[in-house]
mmCIF file of C-alpha atoms in Angstrom:
data_model
loop_
_atom_site.group_PDB
_atom_site.id
_atom_site.type_symbol
_atom_site.label_atom_id
_atom_site.label_comp_id
_atom_site.label_asym_id
_atom_site.label_seq_id
_atom_site.Cartn_x
_atom_site.Cartn_y
_atom_site.Cartn_z
ATOM 1 C CA MET A 127 0.000 0.000 0.000
ATOM 2 C CA ASN A 128 1.164 3.542 -0.706
ATOM 3 C CA LEU A 129 -0.953 6.513 0.325
ATOM 4 C CA ARG A 130 1.310 8.863 -1.670
ATOM 5 C CA ILE A 131 1.368 11.378 1.145
ATOM 6 C CA GLN A 132 4.305 13.722 0.640
ATOM 7 C CA ASP A 133 5.465 16.161 3.273
ATOM 8 C CA GLU A 134 4.713 19.705 2.119
ATOM 9 C CA TYR A 135 7.492 20.935 4.407
ATOM 10 C CA ILE A 136 11.215 20.326 4.133
ATOM 11 C CA PRO A 137 11.803 17.557 6.746
ATOM 12 C CA GLY A 138 12.702 18.977 10.159
ATOM 13 C CA THR A 139 11.794 22.545 9.181
ATOM 14 C CA LYS A 140 8.772 24.810 9.061
ATOM 15 C CA LEU A 141 9.652 25.850 5.500
ATOM 16 C CA LEU A 142 7.343 24.912 2.642
ATOM 17 C CA ARG A 143 9.108 22.980 -0.107
ATOM 18 C CA ARG A 144 7.278 24.812 -2.882
ATOM 19 C CA GLU A 145 8.628 28.149 -1.634
ATOM 20 C CA LEU A 146 12.209 26.907 -2.035
ATOM 21 C CA GLY A 147 11.820 25.267 -5.413
ATOM 22 C CA GLY A 148 11.037 21.811 -4.021
ATOM 23 C CA VAL A 149 14.553 21.191 -2.678
ATOM 24 C CA THR A 150 15.387 19.023 0.323
ATOM 25 C CA GLY A 151 18.425 17.252 1.751
ATOM 26 C CA LEU A 152 21.886 18.479 0.854
ATOM 27 C CA GLU A 153 20.512 20.752 -1.848
ATOM 28 C CA PHE A 154 18.500 22.604 0.788
ATOM 29 C CA LEU A 155 21.425 22.730 3.230
ATOM 30 C CA SER A 156 23.693 24.060 0.480
ATOM 31 C CA LYS A 157 21.306 26.958 -0.063
ATOM 32 C CA ILE A 158 21.520 27.855 3.623
ATOM 33 C CA PHE A 159 25.317 27.728 3.646
ATOM 34 C CA PHE A 160 25.843 29.235 0.190
ATOM 35 C CA ILE A 161 27.046 32.558 1.588
ATOM 36 C CA SER A 162 27.957 31.771 5.197
ATOM 37 C CA ASP A 163 30.029 29.011 6.825
ATOM 38 C CA GLY A 164 27.785 28.991 9.876
ATOM 39 C CA VAL A 165 24.200 29.523 11.024
ATOM 40 C CA MET A 166 23.251 31.582 14.063
ATOM 41 C CA LEU A 167 20.751 30.479 16.715
ATOM 42 C CA THR A 168 18.146 32.936 15.412
ATOM 43 C CA GLN A 169 18.423 31.359 11.952
ATOM 44 C CA ILE A 170 17.973 27.888 13.454
ATOM 45 C CA ARG A 171 14.724 29.149 15.010
ATOM 46 C CA ASP A 172 13.564 30.665 11.717
ATOM 47 C CA ILE A 173 14.310 27.443 9.835
ATOM 48 C CA SER A 174 13.033 24.859 12.290
ATOM 49 C CA GLY A 175 10.827 26.661 14.804
ATOM 50 C CA ILE A 176 13.049 25.416 17.657
ATOM 51 C CA ASP A 177 13.510 28.087 20.305
ATOM 52 C CA GLY A 178 16.786 28.796 22.065
ATOM 53 C CA THR A 179 15.682 27.256 25.365
ATOM 54 C CA THR A 180 14.860 23.920 23.727
ATOM 55 C CA LEU A 181 18.136 23.842 21.821
ATOM 56 C CA GLN A 182 20.108 24.681 24.955
ATOM 57 C CA ASN A 183 18.316 21.867 26.759
ATOM 58 C CA TRP A 184 19.263 19.420 23.992
ATOM 59 C CA THR A 185 22.864 20.595 24.234
ATOM 60 C CA LYS A 186 22.968 20.141 28.030
ATOM 61 C CA ARG A 187 21.621 16.610 27.657
ATOM 62 C CA GLY A 188 24.361 15.772 25.176
ATOM 63 C CA TRP A 189 21.987 15.388 22.225
ATOM 64 C CA VAL A 190 23.401 18.334 20.252
ATOM 65 C CA GLU A 191 27.014 19.455 19.921
ATOM 66 C CA ASN A 192 27.976 22.871 21.288
ATOM 67 C CA SER A 193 28.212 25.575 18.643
ATOM 68 C CA LYS A 194 31.547 27.283 18.013
ATOM 69 C CA LEU A 195 31.553 31.064 18.178
ATOM 70 C CA LYS A 196 27.734 30.866 18.375
ATOM 71 C CA LYS A 197 27.554 29.414 14.872
ATOM 72 C CA TYR A 198 26.328 25.970 13.788
ATOM 73 C CA ASN A 199 28.008 24.250 10.839
ATOM 74 C CA ILE A 200 26.227 22.233 8.132
ATOM 75 C CA ASN A 201 26.483 18.905 9.991
ATOM 76 C CA GLN A 202 25.240 20.404 13.256
ATOM 77 C CA VAL A 203 22.234 21.918 11.485
ATOM 78 C CA ALA A 204 21.475 18.586 9.787
ATOM 79 C CA HIS A 205 21.740 16.855 13.174
ATOM 80 C CA ILE A 206 19.241 19.302 14.702
ATOM 81 C CA LEU A 207 16.819 18.876 11.791
ATOM 82 C CA ILE A 208 16.895 15.087 12.137
ATOM 83 C CA ILE A 209 15.982 15.352 15.827
ATOM 84 C CA ASN A 210 13.272 17.890 15.031
ATOM 85 C CA MET A 211 11.643 15.781 12.328
ATOM 86 C CA LEU A 212 11.456 12.759 14.626
ATOM 87 C CA ARG A 213 10.306 14.321 17.906
ATOM 88 C CA SER A 214 6.642 14.310 16.923
ATOM 89 C CA CYS A 215 6.709 10.525 16.470
ATOM 90 C CA MET A 216 9.403 9.340 18.874
ATOM 91 C CA GLN A 217 10.456 10.140 22.444
ATOM 92 C CA LEU A 218 13.526 12.352 22.635
ATOM 93 C CA ASP A 219 15.576 9.842 24.616
ATOM 94 C CA ARG A 220 14.860 7.218 21.932
ATOM 95 C CA ILE A 221 15.936 9.668 19.217
ATOM 96 C CA ALA A 222 19.148 10.314 21.157
ATOM 97 C CA PHE A 223 19.768 6.562 21.409
ATOM 98 C CA LEU A 224 19.153 6.091 17.681
ATOM 99 C CA ILE A 225 21.572 8.858 16.709
ATOM 100 C CA GLN A 226 24.161 7.514 19.144
ATOM 101 C CA TYR A 227 23.669 4.052 17.620
ATOM 102 C CA ILE A 228 24.675 5.557 14.276
ATOM 103 C CA ASN A 229 27.447 7.971 15.196
ATOM 104 C CA GLY A 230 28.319 7.549 18.875
ATOM 105 C CA ARG A 231 28.860 10.634 21.051
ATOM 106 C CA VAL A 232 27.915 13.945 19.484
ATOM 107 C CA ASP A 233 31.043 15.629 20.843
ATOM 108 C CA ASP A 234 33.427 13.038 19.373
ATOM 109 C CA ARG A 235 33.535 12.844 15.573
ATOM 110 C CA ARG A 236 36.166 10.111 15.545
ATOM 111 C CA ASP A 237 33.578 7.353 15.890
ATOM 112 C CA ASP A 238 31.166 8.733 13.265
ATOM 113 C CA ILE A 239 30.256 6.387 10.428
ATOM 114 C CA ILE A 240 28.536 9.082 8.361
ATOM 115 C CA ALA A 241 28.350 12.870 8.234
ATOM 116 C CA ASP A 242 25.038 14.183 9.584
ATOM 117 C CA SER A 243 24.472 16.219 6.427
ATOM 118 C CA VAL A 244 24.799 13.074 4.276
ATOM 119 C CA LEU A 245 22.511 11.146 6.643
ATOM 120 C CA TYR A 246 19.896 13.901 6.339
ATOM 121 C CA ASP A 247 20.277 13.808 2.561
ATOM 122 C CA TYR A 248 19.721 10.035 2.516
ATOM 123 C CA ILE A 249 16.553 10.431 4.613
ATOM 124 C CA CYS A 250 15.102 13.079 2.297
ATOM 125 C CA LYS A 251 15.924 11.131 -0.875
ATOM 126 C CA ILE A 252 14.386 7.915 0.463
ATOM 127 C CA LEU A 253 11.178 9.701 1.509
ATOM 128 C CA ASP A 254 10.868 11.322 -1.933
ATOM 129 C CA MET A 255 11.339 8.002 -3.702
ATOM 130 C CA LEU A 256 8.806 6.111 -1.583
ATOM 131 C CA VAL A 257 5.871 8.391 -2.456
ATOM 132 C CA THR A 258 6.320 7.558 -6.154
ATOM 133 C CA TYR A 259 5.804 3.814 -5.697
ATOM 134 C CA ASP A 260 2.486 2.145 -6.494
ATOM 135 C CA GLU A 261 3.070 -0.266 -3.631
ATOM 136 C CA CYS A 262 5.188 0.393 -0.554
ATOM 137 C CA THR A 263 6.210 -2.421 1.788
ATOM 138 C CA ILE A 264 8.939 -2.897 4.373
ATOM 139 C CA GLY A 265 10.803 -4.829 1.696
ATOM 140 C CA SER A 266 10.592 -1.952 -0.781
ATOM 141 C CA ILE A 267 11.704 0.475 1.930
ATOM 142 C CA ARG A 268 14.811 -1.604 2.587
ATOM 143 C CA ASP A 269 15.448 -1.889 -1.166
ATOM 144 C CA THR A 270 15.185 1.891 -1.492
ATOM 145 C CA ILE A 271 17.599 2.372 1.403
ATOM 146 C CA GLU A 272 20.070 0.036 -0.301
ATOM 147 C CA ASN A 273 19.661 1.935 -3.559
ATOM 148 C CA VAL A 274 20.147 5.409 -2.056
ATOM 149 C CA THR A 275 23.139 4.344 0.068
ATOM 150 C CA ASP A 276 24.749 2.350 -2.759
ATOM 151 C CA THR A 277 27.886 4.524 -2.831
ATOM 152 C CA TYR A 278 28.293 4.560 0.955
ATOM 153 C CA GLU A 279 31.673 3.205 2.072
ATOM 154 C CA GLU A 280 32.069 1.635 5.496
ATOM 155 C CA THR A 281 34.523 3.295 7.849
ATOM 156 C CA VAL A 282 34.322 0.403 10.312
ATOM 157 C CA GLU A 283 33.028 -3.143 10.017
ATOM 158 C CA GLY A 284 29.252 -3.332 10.458
ATOM 159 C CA ALA A 285 28.708 0.362 9.702
ATOM 160 C CA ARG A 286 26.456 -0.308 6.698
ATOM 161 C CA GLU A 287 24.191 -2.573 8.746
ATOM 162 C CA ARG A 288 23.911 0.073 11.479
ATOM 163 C CA LEU A 289 23.101 2.736 8.903
ATOM 164 C CA THR A 290 20.470 0.560 7.180
ATOM 165 C CA ASN A 291 18.769 -0.367 10.458
ATOM 166 C CA ALA A 292 18.619 3.252 11.610
ATOM 167 C CA LEU A 293 17.327 4.537 8.275
ATOM 168 C CA GLU A 294 14.542 1.954 8.242
ATOM 169 C CA ILE A 295 13.384 3.087 11.704
ATOM 170 C CA ILE A 296 13.589 6.778 10.792
ATOM 171 C CA ILE A 297 11.737 6.416 7.485
ATOM 172 C CA VAL A 298 8.927 4.214 8.833
ATOM 173 C CA ALA A 299 8.428 6.382 11.941
ATOM 174 C CA TYR A 300 8.404 9.656 10.025
ATOM 175 C CA TYR A 301 6.102 8.424 7.261
ATOM 176 C CA ALA A 302 3.726 7.100 9.927
ATOM 177 C CA THR A 303 3.673 10.630 11.346
ATOM 178 C CA LEU A 304 2.700 12.065 7.954
ATOM 179 C CA VAL A 305 -0.136 9.548 7.661
ATOM 180 C CA LYS A 306 -1.374 10.303 11.188
ATOM 181 C CA LYS A 307 -1.213 14.059 10.563
ATOM 182 C CA HIS A 308 -3.295 13.559 7.415
ATOM 183 C CA ALA A 309 -5.913 11.659 9.429
ATOM 184 C CA ASP A 310 -5.854 14.220 12.285
ATOM 185 C CA ASP A 311 -6.334 17.127 9.871
ATOM 186 C CA LYS A 312 -9.256 15.383 8.158
ATOM 187 C CA LEU A 313 -10.866 14.517 11.500
ATOM 188 C CA GLU A 314 -10.456 18.027 12.889
ATOM 189 C CA ALA A 315 -11.983 19.563 9.759
ATOM 190 C CA LEU A 316 -14.886 17.111 9.950
ATOM 191 C CA TYR A 317 -15.355 17.758 13.676
ATOM 192 C CA ASN A 318 -15.402 21.536 13.231
ATOM 193 C CA GLN A 319 -17.906 21.196 10.411
ATOM 194 C CA LYS A 320 -20.290 18.628 11.889
ATOM 195 C CA ALA A 321 -19.999 18.793 15.674
ATOM 196 C CA PRO A 322 -21.902 22.084 16.220
ATOM 197 C CA LYS A 323 -24.862 20.807 14.157
ATOM 198 C CA MET A 324 -24.913 17.426 15.894
ATOM 199 C CA LYS A 325 -24.668 18.959 19.345
ATOM 200 C CA GLY A 326 -27.886 20.997 19.290
ATOM 201 C CA ASN A 327 -29.174 21.744 22.763
ATOM 202 C CA ARG A 328 -28.428 18.384 24.336
ATOM 203 C CA LYS A 329 -25.444 17.513 26.451
ATOM 204 C CA THR A 330 -22.878 15.387 24.658
ATOM 205 C CA ASP A 331 -19.968 13.305 25.883
ATOM 206 C CA THR A 332 -17.702 16.278 25.240
ATOM 207 C CA ASP A 333 -19.848 18.483 27.500
ATOM 208 C CA LEU A 334 -19.373 15.978 30.302
ATOM 209 C CA ILE A 335 -15.592 16.047 29.836
ATOM 210 C CA ILE A 336 -15.207 19.772 30.548
ATOM 211 C CA GLY A 337 -14.129 20.336 34.145
ATOM 212 C CA ARG A 338 -12.947 16.786 34.742
ATOM 213 C CA ARG A 339 -9.677 16.115 36.542
ATOM 214 C CA VAL A 340 -7.525 13.637 34.656
ATOM 215 C CA LYS A 341 -4.057 12.111 34.895
ATOM 216 C CA VAL A 342 -1.379 12.975 32.354
ATOM 217 C CA VAL A 343 -0.112 9.912 30.464
ATOM 218 C CA GLU A 344 2.430 11.501 28.119
ATOM 219 C CA PRO A 345 3.976 14.831 29.219
ATOM 220 C CA ILE A 346 2.021 17.796 27.843
ATOM 221 C CA ASN A 347 4.292 20.303 26.107
ATOM 222 C CA ASN A 348 2.773 22.747 23.621
ATOM 223 C CA ARG A 349 6.082 23.695 22.059
ATOM 224 C CA GLU A 350 6.971 20.087 21.330
ATOM 225 C CA GLU A 351 3.355 19.333 20.361
ATOM 226 C CA THR A 352 3.119 16.354 22.704
ATOM 227 C CA GLY A 353 0.713 15.282 25.425
ATOM 228 C CA THR A 354 -1.989 12.734 26.194
ATOM 229 C CA VAL A 355 -4.411 12.168 29.057
ATOM 230 C CA LYS A 356 -6.625 9.180 29.788
ATOM 231 C CA ILE A 357 -10.412 9.335 30.228
ATOM 232 C CA ASN A 358 -12.427 6.178 30.859
ATOM 233 C CA GLY A 359 -9.560 4.074 29.559
ATOM 234 C CA GLN A 360 -9.240 6.072 26.321
ATOM 235 C CA GLU A 361 -6.261 8.283 25.518
ATOM 236 C CA TRP A 362 -6.866 11.820 24.232
ATOM 237 C CA SER A 363 -4.407 14.311 22.765
ATOM 238 C CA ALA A 364 -3.947 17.200 25.172
ATOM 239 C CA ARG A 365 -2.374 20.662 25.255
ATOM 240 C CA MET A 366 -1.979 23.237 28.020
ATOM 241 C CA LYS A 367 -4.108 26.388 28.142
ATOM 242 C CA ASP A 368 -0.949 28.327 28.965
ATOM 243 C CA ALA A 369 1.182 28.271 25.807
ATOM 244 C CA ASN A 370 4.354 27.797 27.875
ATOM 245 C CA GLY A 371 2.790 25.424 30.379
ATOM 246 C CA ILE A 372 4.102 21.890 30.866
ATOM 247 C CA ALA A 373 2.522 18.963 32.730
ATOM 248 C CA GLN A 374 4.536 15.839 33.474
ATOM 249 C CA SER A 375 3.353 12.223 33.410
ATOM 250 C CA GLY A 376 1.334 11.371 36.518
ATOM 251 C CA GLU A 377 0.290 14.962 37.243
ATOM 252 C CA THR A 378 -3.392 15.850 37.480
ATOM 253 C CA VAL A 379 -4.861 18.524 35.221
ATOM 254 C CA ILE A 380 -8.337 19.982 34.681
ATOM 255 C CA ILE A 381 -9.924 19.951 31.230
ATOM 256 C CA GLN A 382 -10.869 23.527 30.359
ATOM 257 C CA SER A 383 -12.116 23.180 26.797
ATOM 258 C CA ILE A 384 -11.894 21.157 23.602
ATOM 259 C CA ASN A 385 -10.174 22.378 20.435
ATOM 260 C CA GLY A 386 -10.995 20.046 17.569
ATOM 261 C CA VAL A 387 -9.763 16.657 18.779
ATOM 262 C CA LYS A 388 -7.455 18.066 21.464
ATOM 263 C CA LEU A 389 -8.281 18.673 25.116
ATOM 264 C CA ILE A 390 -7.111 22.030 26.490
ATOM 265 C CA CYS A 391 -5.984 21.554 30.093
ATOM 266 C CA LYS A 392 -4.878 23.592 33.071
ATOM 267 C CA LYS A 393 -2.780 22.588 36.053
ATOM 268 C CA ILE A 394 -4.486 22.333 39.426
#
């Protein structure tokens, strides 16, 4: 099966592909670094939507290499974009593990098996190829990975296998995110169109949800677009009423309102 859902954004960024001539991967990175040899923190924010606090937190945790002279080079930017494109479908500690599985410690380039910019390029090329297939299976994904990485040369024994395994996880996880986003957008549009008419003057299940105290299952973080709570055994997507608010797993929050298919919550 292939739903032919292509990301309208350049992976890991908030930039529309059509506004940059449809480029991704190394071609996109080359445009950024055409004039300058480094990118400032403000440019990282403009490209990816990641604020300085989040990036500093990633750096403290050892997920991102420290910038030199407050500038990020092409491989550091690619590294950040890979994390950013995966954080909506994978927990950050799992992303960190996956990147370490590929290239070891971020502050030691001696054990790298591939440059981050090349890895990002591989990811973008594979995603673009998959949406053209009439049928997409795990087998065809692995074949595409083999095709795109055909010229890759191992630096250490087993490097190709590590690269292939990691790329399969990244591609499947990210494409699943695109499919889910497509479904969420369709559902939200349908809800906004039909729900007011169906509601009428009677109380609905959603009316009964407002004001309830619920436990947080997945940490709620508006900036990272994550968060779920559980009601009657069913998990709901949740966001905080305060744009900068955060609620950790196990905390209790109050449901203030419903926005589409998301519950808007407030800390007690």
